[in-house]
Short mmCIF file of C-alpha atoms and ligand atoms in Angstrom, two decimals:
data_model
loop_
_atom_site.label_atom_id
_atom_site.label_comp_id
_atom_site.label_asym_id
_atom_site.label_seq_id
_atom_site.Cartn_x
_atom_site.Cartn_y
_atom_site.Cartn_z
CA MET B 3 32.87 28.28 -10.79
CA PRO B 4 30.17 26.35 -12.48
CA ARG B 5 26.97 26.14 -10.75
CA ARG B 6 26.00 22.77 -11.98
CA SER B 7 27.85 19.84 -10.75
CA LEU B 8 29.23 17.17 -13.20
CA ALA B 9 26.64 14.84 -11.81
CA GLY B 10 23.90 17.34 -12.54
CA LEU B 11 25.10 18.03 -15.91
CA LEU B 12 25.04 14.42 -16.77
CA CYS B 13 21.64 14.03 -15.30
CA ALA B 14 20.41 17.08 -17.40
CA ALA B 15 22.12 15.70 -20.50
CA ALA B 16 20.13 12.38 -19.80
CA VAL B 17 16.94 14.18 -19.74
CA VAL B 18 17.68 15.99 -22.93
CA LEU B 19 18.40 12.66 -24.55
CA LEU B 20 15.08 11.41 -23.39
CA THR B 21 13.37 14.40 -24.73
CA ALA B 22 14.92 13.88 -28.12
CA ALA B 23 13.93 10.20 -28.16
CA VAL B 24 10.21 10.76 -27.32
CA PRO B 25 8.08 12.78 -29.73
CA ALA B 26 6.09 15.64 -28.12
CA ALA B 27 2.74 14.03 -28.74
CA ALA B 28 3.73 10.91 -26.67
CA ARG B 29 5.09 12.90 -23.90
CA ALA B 30 5.11 10.44 -20.89
CA ASP B 31 4.34 11.21 -17.32
CA ASN B 32 6.22 8.23 -15.82
CA PRO B 33 8.79 8.30 -14.21
CA ILE B 34 7.24 10.83 -11.75
CA VAL B 35 10.55 12.52 -11.16
CA GLN B 36 12.90 13.68 -14.07
CA THR B 37 15.16 15.99 -12.03
CA ILE B 38 17.01 13.24 -10.15
CA TYR B 39 17.06 9.48 -9.88
CA THR B 40 14.72 8.32 -7.20
CA ALA B 41 13.99 4.77 -5.72
CA ASP B 42 12.03 2.84 -3.19
CA PRO B 43 8.60 4.78 -3.46
CA ALA B 44 6.58 4.96 -0.19
CA PRO B 45 3.34 6.83 -0.65
CA LEU B 46 1.22 8.34 2.33
CA VAL B 47 -2.18 10.00 1.87
CA TYR B 48 -2.65 12.82 4.33
CA ASN B 49 -5.06 15.86 4.32
CA GLY B 50 -6.04 15.46 0.77
CA ARG B 51 -2.59 15.01 -0.85
CA VAL B 52 -0.55 12.17 -1.65
CA TYR B 53 3.00 12.44 -0.13
CA LEU B 54 5.73 10.37 -1.83
CA TYR B 55 8.85 9.48 0.08
CA THR B 56 11.69 8.12 -1.96
CA GLY B 57 15.32 7.30 -1.94
CA HIS B 58 17.85 9.09 -4.03
CA ASP B 59 20.19 7.21 -6.28
CA GLU B 60 23.26 9.24 -6.97
CA ASP B 61 24.14 9.91 -10.52
CA ASN B 62 26.56 7.33 -12.13
CA SER B 63 26.05 5.00 -9.01
CA THR B 64 27.55 1.44 -9.50
CA TRP B 65 25.94 0.35 -6.17
CA PHE B 66 23.06 1.53 -4.07
CA THR B 67 24.91 4.70 -3.32
CA MET B 68 22.22 6.65 -1.39
CA LYS B 69 22.78 9.47 1.08
CA GLU B 70 19.53 11.21 1.45
CA TRP B 71 15.65 10.56 1.17
CA ARG B 72 13.37 12.83 -0.83
CA VAL B 73 9.92 14.03 -0.54
CA TYR B 74 7.11 14.82 -3.30
CA SER B 75 3.54 15.61 -2.97
CA SER B 76 0.51 15.75 -5.31
CA ALA B 77 -3.26 16.49 -5.23
CA ASP B 78 -3.86 14.95 -8.55
CA MET B 79 -1.32 12.03 -9.10
CA VAL B 80 0.25 13.82 -12.09
CA ASN B 81 1.56 17.19 -11.03
CA TRP B 82 4.20 16.53 -8.28
CA THR B 83 5.64 19.22 -6.08
CA ASP B 84 9.25 18.60 -5.06
CA HIS B 85 9.79 19.33 -1.34
CA GLY B 86 13.55 18.56 -1.46
CA SER B 87 15.47 16.41 1.10
CA PRO B 88 14.09 16.63 4.80
CA MET B 89 16.08 13.78 6.00
CA SER B 90 19.61 12.42 5.11
CA LEU B 91 22.21 10.25 6.61
CA SER B 92 23.47 13.15 8.73
CA THR B 93 20.05 13.20 10.49
CA PHE B 94 21.20 9.99 12.29
CA SER B 95 24.63 10.68 13.99
CA TRP B 96 25.00 6.87 14.45
CA ALA B 97 24.60 6.12 10.72
CA LYS B 98 27.45 5.57 8.31
CA SER B 99 25.83 4.97 4.90
CA ASP B 100 23.02 3.35 2.92
CA ALA B 101 19.87 5.67 2.94
CA TRP B 102 17.74 2.76 1.74
CA ALA B 103 13.95 2.00 1.53
CA GLY B 104 11.72 3.36 4.18
CA GLN B 105 8.32 4.41 4.87
CA VAL B 106 6.49 7.16 6.68
CA VAL B 107 3.26 6.85 8.78
CA ALA B 108 1.16 9.57 10.50
CA ARG B 109 0.06 9.31 14.03
CA ASN B 110 -0.76 11.81 16.70
CA GLY B 111 -0.03 14.78 14.50
CA LYS B 112 3.40 13.54 13.87
CA PHE B 113 5.04 11.78 10.93
CA TYR B 114 7.32 8.87 11.58
CA TRP B 115 9.91 7.83 8.90
CA TYR B 116 11.23 4.33 9.32
CA VAL B 117 14.58 3.76 7.47
CA PRO B 118 17.31 1.22 7.11
CA VAL B 119 20.87 2.47 7.44
CA THR B 120 24.11 0.98 8.05
CA SER B 121 25.31 1.59 11.74
CA ARG B 122 28.66 3.33 12.23
CA ALA B 123 29.31 1.25 15.28
CA THR B 124 28.38 -2.28 14.04
CA GLY B 125 28.65 -1.91 10.41
CA ARG B 126 25.32 -3.74 10.19
CA MET B 127 21.99 -2.53 8.81
CA ALA B 128 19.71 -1.00 11.42
CA ILE B 129 16.35 0.66 11.49
CA GLY B 130 16.16 4.23 12.44
CA VAL B 131 13.10 6.52 13.04
CA GLY B 132 12.80 10.21 11.82
CA VAL B 133 10.04 12.32 13.27
CA SER B 134 8.51 15.61 12.27
CA SER B 135 5.50 17.55 12.81
CA SER B 136 5.07 18.13 9.02
CA PRO B 137 4.92 15.57 6.18
CA THR B 138 7.43 17.53 4.42
CA GLY B 139 9.80 17.78 7.43
CA PRO B 140 12.42 18.55 8.51
CA PHE B 141 12.85 15.34 10.27
CA THR B 142 15.04 14.76 13.30
CA ASP B 143 16.28 11.51 14.81
CA ALA B 144 13.53 10.44 17.17
CA LEU B 145 15.66 8.11 19.30
CA GLY B 146 19.49 9.04 18.70
CA HIS B 147 20.12 5.27 18.30
CA PRO B 148 18.51 2.56 16.17
CA LEU B 149 14.97 1.38 16.90
CA ALA B 150 15.96 -2.15 15.89
CA GLU B 151 18.98 -3.87 14.55
CA ASN B 152 19.57 -7.32 13.12
CA GLY B 153 21.38 -6.64 9.88
CA GLU B 154 18.20 -6.53 7.71
CA ILE B 155 16.36 -3.80 5.79
CA ASP B 156 13.27 -2.33 4.27
CA PRO B 157 10.92 -1.28 7.23
CA THR B 158 7.15 -0.98 6.53
CA VAL B 159 4.75 0.12 9.35
CA PHE B 160 1.07 -0.76 9.57
CA ILE B 161 -1.50 0.61 12.16
CA ASP B 162 -4.44 -1.64 12.67
CA ASP B 163 -7.81 -0.60 13.28
CA ASN B 164 -7.43 -1.14 17.15
CA GLY B 165 -4.42 1.24 17.28
CA GLN B 166 -1.76 -1.52 17.41
CA ALA B 167 1.24 -0.64 15.17
CA TYR B 168 3.42 -3.12 13.63
CA LEU B 169 6.89 -2.69 12.14
CA TYR B 170 8.00 -5.41 9.73
CA TRP B 171 11.08 -5.61 7.73
CA GLY B 172 13.61 -8.03 6.45
CA ASN B 173 15.93 -9.49 3.75
CA PRO B 174 16.60 -12.40 3.64
CA ASN B 175 14.12 -13.19 6.58
CA LEU B 176 11.02 -11.47 7.53
CA TRP B 177 10.38 -9.96 10.94
CA TYR B 178 8.05 -7.79 12.93
CA VAL B 179 7.66 -6.10 16.27
CA ARG B 180 4.52 -4.58 17.94
CA LEU B 181 5.07 -0.91 18.18
CA ASN B 182 4.06 0.97 21.32
CA ALA B 183 1.54 4.01 20.75
CA ASP B 184 4.72 6.31 20.89
CA MET B 185 5.72 4.69 17.53
CA ILE B 186 9.31 4.79 18.66
CA SER B 187 9.54 1.74 21.02
CA TYR B 188 8.20 -1.67 21.00
CA SER B 189 6.79 -4.22 23.31
CA GLY B 190 7.55 -7.94 23.24
CA GLY B 191 10.48 -9.45 21.24
CA VAL B 192 11.39 -9.33 17.64
CA THR B 193 9.47 -12.13 15.91
CA GLN B 194 10.33 -14.00 12.88
CA ILE B 195 7.58 -14.63 10.34
CA PRO B 196 7.93 -18.28 9.04
CA LEU B 197 8.95 -18.06 5.30
CA THR B 198 6.89 -20.97 4.07
CA THR B 199 6.05 -21.75 0.47
CA ALA B 200 2.43 -21.68 1.19
CA GLY B 201 2.85 -18.17 2.53
CA PHE B 202 5.36 -16.79 0.16
CA GLY B 203 5.56 -19.05 -3.05
CA THR B 204 8.13 -21.34 -4.19
CA ARG B 205 11.52 -20.16 -5.49
CA THR B 206 13.57 -22.57 -7.53
CA GLY B 207 17.27 -22.58 -8.07
CA ASP B 208 18.30 -21.27 -4.66
CA ALA B 209 18.20 -23.86 -1.87
CA SER B 210 19.06 -21.09 0.71
CA ARG B 211 15.86 -19.11 -0.25
CA PRO B 212 13.06 -21.52 -0.75
CA THR B 213 10.32 -18.91 -0.87
CA LEU B 214 9.84 -16.00 -3.29
CA TYR B 215 10.07 -13.35 -0.41
CA GLU B 216 13.14 -11.29 -1.13
CA GLU B 217 12.71 -7.74 0.48
CA GLY B 218 10.63 -4.60 0.60
CA PRO B 219 7.39 -5.64 2.25
CA TRP B 220 4.51 -3.24 2.29
CA VAL B 221 1.76 -4.25 4.69
CA TYR B 222 -1.77 -2.78 4.82
CA LYS B 223 -5.34 -3.83 5.47
CA ARG B 224 -8.35 -3.51 3.18
CA ASN B 225 -11.82 -4.68 3.70
CA GLY B 226 -10.58 -6.84 6.65
CA LEU B 227 -7.88 -8.60 4.79
CA TYR B 228 -4.29 -7.92 5.51
CA TYR B 229 -1.85 -7.57 2.49
CA ASN B 230 1.87 -8.02 2.33
CA VAL B 231 3.18 -6.85 -1.14
CA PHE B 232 6.82 -7.41 -1.68
CA ALA B 233 9.78 -7.63 -3.99
CA ALA B 234 10.05 -11.29 -4.91
CA LYS B 235 12.87 -13.63 -6.19
CA CYS B 236 16.29 -12.05 -7.23
CA CYS B 237 17.51 -11.03 -9.51
CA SER B 238 15.68 -9.56 -11.30
CA GLU B 239 12.87 -9.04 -8.93
CA PHE B 240 9.19 -9.13 -9.61
CA ILE B 241 6.56 -7.79 -7.06
CA GLY B 242 4.32 -10.61 -5.50
CA TYR B 243 1.90 -10.55 -2.70
CA SER B 244 0.52 -12.58 0.23
CA THR B 245 -2.75 -12.14 2.38
CA ALA B 246 -3.72 -13.12 5.82
CA THR B 247 -6.75 -12.81 8.08
CA GLY B 248 -4.57 -11.18 10.86
CA PRO B 249 -1.62 -8.86 10.88
CA THR B 250 0.93 -11.53 11.99
CA GLY B 251 -0.39 -14.25 9.50
CA PRO B 252 -0.58 -17.01 8.55
CA TRP B 253 0.12 -15.73 5.09
CA THR B 254 -1.08 -17.09 1.95
CA TYR B 255 0.87 -16.41 -1.34
CA ARG B 256 -1.73 -14.90 -3.87
CA GLY B 257 0.57 -14.28 -6.92
CA THR B 258 2.32 -11.65 -9.11
CA VAL B 259 1.31 -8.06 -8.86
CA MET B 260 4.05 -6.80 -11.42
CA ALA B 261 6.16 -9.18 -13.53
CA THR B 262 9.95 -8.44 -13.93
CA GLN B 263 10.24 -5.51 -16.31
CA GLY B 264 11.76 -2.06 -16.42
CA SER B 265 15.52 -2.20 -16.67
CA SER B 266 16.12 -2.31 -12.86
CA PHE B 267 17.01 -5.53 -11.24
CA THR B 268 15.15 -4.38 -7.94
CA ASN B 269 11.56 -3.17 -7.68
CA HIS B 270 9.90 -1.92 -4.69
CA PRO B 271 6.07 -1.67 -4.01
CA GLY B 272 4.00 1.02 -2.46
CA ILE B 273 0.10 0.97 -2.33
CA VAL B 274 -2.38 3.53 -1.44
CA ASP B 275 -5.99 4.40 -1.94
CA PHE B 276 -6.61 8.10 -2.90
CA ASN B 277 -9.83 9.95 -3.84
CA GLY B 278 -11.62 6.63 -4.72
CA GLY B 279 -8.75 5.01 -6.69
CA SER B 280 -6.21 2.55 -5.96
CA TYR B 281 -2.46 3.38 -6.86
CA PHE B 282 0.59 1.25 -7.21
CA PHE B 283 3.96 2.78 -6.86
CA TYR B 284 7.12 0.98 -8.01
CA HIS B 285 10.55 1.99 -9.59
CA ASN B 286 12.42 1.08 -12.73
CA GLY B 287 15.35 2.30 -14.72
CA ALA B 288 13.33 4.32 -17.25
CA LEU B 289 15.18 7.68 -17.30
CA PRO B 290 18.09 7.99 -19.54
CA GLY B 291 21.27 6.64 -17.80
CA GLY B 292 18.81 4.54 -15.73
CA GLY B 293 19.45 0.98 -14.49
CA GLY B 294 19.61 -0.98 -11.37
CA TYR B 295 21.54 1.77 -9.41
CA THR B 296 19.99 4.71 -11.13
CA ARG B 297 16.31 4.15 -10.70
CA SER B 298 12.93 6.23 -11.04
CA VAL B 299 9.85 6.00 -9.14
CA ALA B 300 6.52 5.50 -11.11
CA VAL B 301 2.81 4.97 -10.50
CA GLU B 302 -0.18 3.26 -12.00
CA LYS B 303 -3.69 3.19 -11.16
CA PHE B 304 -5.39 -0.17 -10.63
CA SER B 305 -8.77 -1.63 -9.27
CA TYR B 306 -9.04 -4.58 -7.04
CA ASN B 307 -10.81 -7.63 -8.28
CA GLY B 308 -14.09 -8.41 -6.73
CA ASP B 309 -12.54 -11.03 -4.38
CA GLY B 310 -9.98 -8.47 -3.22
CA SER B 311 -7.17 -9.92 -5.27
CA ILE B 312 -4.78 -7.47 -6.91
CA PRO B 313 -4.59 -7.59 -10.73
CA ALA B 314 -1.46 -7.88 -12.73
CA ILE B 315 -0.11 -4.49 -13.38
CA SER B 316 2.35 -3.36 -16.01
CA MET B 317 4.63 -0.39 -16.25
CA THR B 318 3.72 2.35 -18.50
CA THR B 319 4.97 5.66 -19.63
CA THR B 320 1.57 7.54 -19.22
CA GLY B 321 1.18 6.60 -15.60
CA ALA B 322 -1.97 7.32 -13.66
CA PRO B 323 -4.83 9.49 -14.91
CA GLN B 324 -5.09 13.05 -13.56
CA ASN B 325 -7.39 13.08 -10.41
CA GLY B 326 -8.85 16.57 -10.68
CA THR B 327 -7.34 19.82 -12.41
CA LEU B 328 -4.84 22.31 -11.21
CA ASN B 329 -5.75 25.84 -10.34
CA PRO B 330 -3.60 28.36 -12.09
CA TYR B 331 -5.17 31.31 -10.35
CA VAL B 332 -3.42 30.64 -6.97
CA ARG B 333 0.36 30.52 -6.47
CA GLN B 334 1.84 27.31 -7.95
CA GLU B 335 5.36 26.34 -7.11
CA ALA B 336 7.72 26.20 -10.20
CA GLU B 337 8.74 22.86 -8.82
CA THR B 338 5.33 21.44 -9.29
CA ILE B 339 5.92 19.43 -12.32
CA ALA B 340 4.16 16.82 -14.58
CA TRP B 341 7.17 16.42 -16.81
CA SER B 342 10.31 18.52 -17.23
CA SER B 343 13.31 18.65 -19.62
CA GLY B 344 16.65 19.83 -18.38
CA VAL B 345 15.41 21.18 -15.29
CA GLU B 346 16.88 20.85 -11.65
CA THR B 347 15.52 21.92 -8.24
CA GLU B 348 17.45 23.50 -5.30
CA PRO B 349 16.36 25.14 -2.06
CA ALA B 350 15.19 28.70 -2.50
CA SER B 351 15.98 31.51 -0.19
CA GLU B 352 12.40 32.50 0.02
CA GLY B 353 11.52 29.06 1.22
CA GLY B 354 10.65 25.80 -0.52
CA LEU B 355 12.50 25.12 -3.68
CA ASN B 356 13.04 26.72 -6.98
CA ILE B 357 13.87 25.44 -10.47
CA GLY B 358 17.05 26.38 -11.98
CA PHE B 359 19.95 25.41 -14.06
CA LEU B 360 17.71 26.39 -16.96
CA ASP B 361 19.32 26.37 -20.47
CA ASN B 362 17.84 27.67 -23.58
CA GLY B 363 14.77 25.39 -24.53
CA ASP B 364 14.35 23.66 -21.14
CA TYR B 365 10.85 23.35 -19.93
CA VAL B 366 8.26 22.34 -17.40
CA LYS B 367 5.00 20.61 -18.19
CA VAL B 368 2.11 21.08 -15.84
CA LYS B 369 -0.77 18.94 -16.75
CA GLY B 370 -4.57 19.66 -16.73
CA VAL B 371 -4.51 23.35 -15.96
CA ALA B 372 -8.07 24.55 -15.45
CA PHE B 373 -8.11 28.15 -17.05
CA GLY B 374 -11.94 28.36 -17.18
CA SER B 375 -13.10 31.30 -19.35
CA GLY B 376 -9.56 32.63 -19.77
CA ALA B 377 -6.42 33.97 -18.18
CA THR B 378 -5.18 37.52 -19.20
CA SER B 379 -1.87 37.46 -17.41
CA PHE B 380 1.05 35.51 -16.02
CA THR B 381 3.12 36.33 -13.17
CA ALA B 382 6.36 34.59 -12.12
CA ARG B 383 8.91 34.99 -9.32
CA VAL B 384 12.32 35.09 -10.83
CA ALA B 385 16.02 35.66 -10.17
CA SER B 386 19.11 35.63 -12.28
CA ALA B 387 22.83 35.94 -12.05
CA GLY B 388 23.16 34.71 -15.52
CA ALA B 389 21.91 35.82 -18.98
CA GLY B 390 18.05 36.36 -17.96
CA GLY B 391 15.83 35.53 -20.84
CA ARG B 392 12.17 34.75 -21.50
CA ILE B 393 9.59 32.49 -20.15
CA GLU B 394 7.28 31.35 -23.14
CA VAL B 395 3.82 30.49 -21.75
CA ARG B 396 2.73 27.61 -24.23
CA LEU B 397 -0.36 25.31 -24.37
CA GLY B 398 -0.59 21.79 -25.49
CA SER B 399 3.12 21.05 -26.02
CA ALA B 400 6.51 22.57 -25.48
CA THR B 401 6.05 24.06 -29.19
CA GLY B 402 2.39 24.62 -28.93
CA THR B 403 0.30 27.72 -29.06
CA LEU B 404 2.19 30.62 -27.46
CA ALA B 405 -0.03 32.40 -25.17
CA GLY B 406 2.34 34.85 -23.74
CA THR B 407 5.95 35.76 -23.21
CA CYS B 408 7.47 37.22 -20.08
CA THR B 409 10.94 38.89 -20.01
CA VAL B 410 13.19 38.02 -17.23
CA PRO B 411 15.78 40.45 -16.33
CA VAL B 412 19.17 39.93 -14.69
CA THR B 413 18.49 40.50 -11.07
CA GLY B 414 22.17 40.31 -9.75
CA GLY B 415 21.92 37.02 -7.94
CA TRP B 416 20.47 33.54 -8.32
CA GLN B 417 18.44 34.03 -5.22
CA THR B 418 17.77 37.70 -5.77
CA TRP B 419 14.01 37.44 -6.51
CA THR B 420 11.95 39.89 -8.49
CA THR B 421 8.31 39.46 -9.93
CA VAL B 422 7.58 39.76 -13.67
CA SER B 423 4.33 39.76 -15.33
CA CYS B 424 3.07 39.68 -19.01
CA PRO B 425 -0.28 39.49 -20.91
CA VAL B 426 -1.42 36.10 -22.05
CA SER B 427 -4.25 35.15 -24.55
CA GLY B 428 -5.94 31.90 -25.75
CA ALA B 429 -5.41 30.24 -22.36
CA THR B 430 -9.10 28.87 -21.79
CA GLY B 431 -10.47 25.59 -20.83
CA THR B 432 -8.30 22.87 -19.31
CA ARG B 433 -5.05 22.67 -21.01
CA ASP B 434 -1.50 21.18 -20.40
CA LEU B 435 0.71 24.19 -19.72
CA TYR B 436 4.35 24.37 -21.01
CA LEU B 437 6.66 26.96 -19.38
CA ARG B 438 9.53 27.04 -21.87
CA PHE B 439 12.72 28.90 -20.93
CA THR B 440 14.52 30.85 -23.77
CA GLY B 441 17.47 33.10 -24.06
CA GLY B 442 21.09 33.10 -24.84
CA SER B 443 23.70 30.71 -23.65
CA GLY B 444 24.60 29.45 -20.26
CA TYR B 445 22.11 29.39 -17.37
CA LEU B 446 19.35 31.68 -17.85
CA PHE B 447 17.28 32.30 -14.63
CA ASN B 448 15.56 30.55 -11.78
CA VAL B 449 11.90 30.37 -11.08
CA ASN B 450 10.39 30.12 -7.68
CA TRP B 451 6.57 30.33 -8.35
CA TRP B 452 4.06 31.39 -10.85
CA GLN B 453 0.35 32.32 -10.98
CA PHE B 454 -2.19 33.53 -13.63
CA ALA B 455 -4.87 36.07 -13.30
CA ALA B 456 -8.12 36.69 -15.12
CA GLY B 457 -9.57 40.32 -15.87
CA SER B 458 -7.70 43.19 -16.99
CA MET B 459 -3.89 43.84 -16.12
CA ARG B 460 -3.19 46.48 -13.86
O1 FUB J 29 17.30 1.08 -2.47
C1 FUB J 29 18.22 0.20 -1.85
C2 FUB J 29 17.51 -1.13 -1.64
O2 FUB J 29 17.25 -1.73 -3.02
C3 FUB J 29 16.21 -1.21 -0.90
O3 FUB J 29 16.35 -1.10 0.44
C4 FUB J 29 15.64 -2.53 -1.57
O4 FUB J 29 14.20 -2.56 -1.31
C5 FUB J 29 15.98 -2.42 -2.95
O5 FUB J 29 15.08 -1.68 -3.56
#
């Protein structure tokens, strides 16, 4: 039985096509995830890392066919660790379909994930809440029923300085409730935010929707000003924003954050500050096979203007600059990736994920690896029920300087793990690391983690 699904094969083929189309020197780091299609980014800064919550567009989708949500995290904005899918439609027994755009907020040592799904009982979109004690899950249904249900989507949650939390959502309208401190109930009624042209701009050509507001609100506060960044106009969407002096308005339309671009007719904003920089997350159709229903999340760094306004931001393939470096002398997960070609991820029997479905020539790029005065050996945790093969440790590009080669044996199972080591030389300073997987035909092996050492090999 083939291990890789047809969808997986198509996805991998798409990545290979992209690799062929992009010369090595111009290797891009946007979109953030190359192993699957992702959509609706929702970043959260917690404990020195950025956690990125996304939806998952199924391969070959011709609608927003979405069954699960995914989590990635990074300490440097370029190397992202895949944490898999800690929440899916099956988390909510009352949900039928449509694992669409949500957001996670942290409070009281817990993580609350607000998501829209279609209710099995009513057939309408409703807002559910997942809860976990870890930002990477697993998440469970906090309520066993919707928190709110009015047929509308795209929840965003903001906690004000005084502790009052607000849940906003809506398409075609815009609503909010005041959440209680438990984050899973609310006080007062569901309130509709007036969609005035002063507040949300003027849309032409659609009498039923006079303002630009479409969906995907992202509400936050900066320097005493409240921001509502949202997907505007349809279709194709652009990203616009409004500001207010209070969390419930009145809102004033402030203009465009990201103009329509990027081969997806939707876009979806998420904004955070991290280590002194500001970052704008969005989605587009940049991967091969990508489009309106096969989207990919991406990130750009930006600076607010002096008056607090947001500058116009364009999509790039280079993405945000690296914030710091990566330490190769501690265990690094193989699924920590700046860019990859032909690689997929899956749950590992030893915990976390492993990379797998590796064919000859597939590779992972890890950016800005701080080797310092030099590494002398490379160690990897590997498993193979296939052909086995070699891990080529390369620097600068997938065909760059060969610093070492580790042989991977057949271990008798795709989750039967062993540790291999090999000497390396020339890995000094801060370099982009490429782990290139070579061997015969078919799937070669899986990799769970890797680590370099300095000093003499034992
Ligand atoms: O991903 C499904 C829907 O598409 C989201 O809920 C909207 O924001 C749009 O991105």
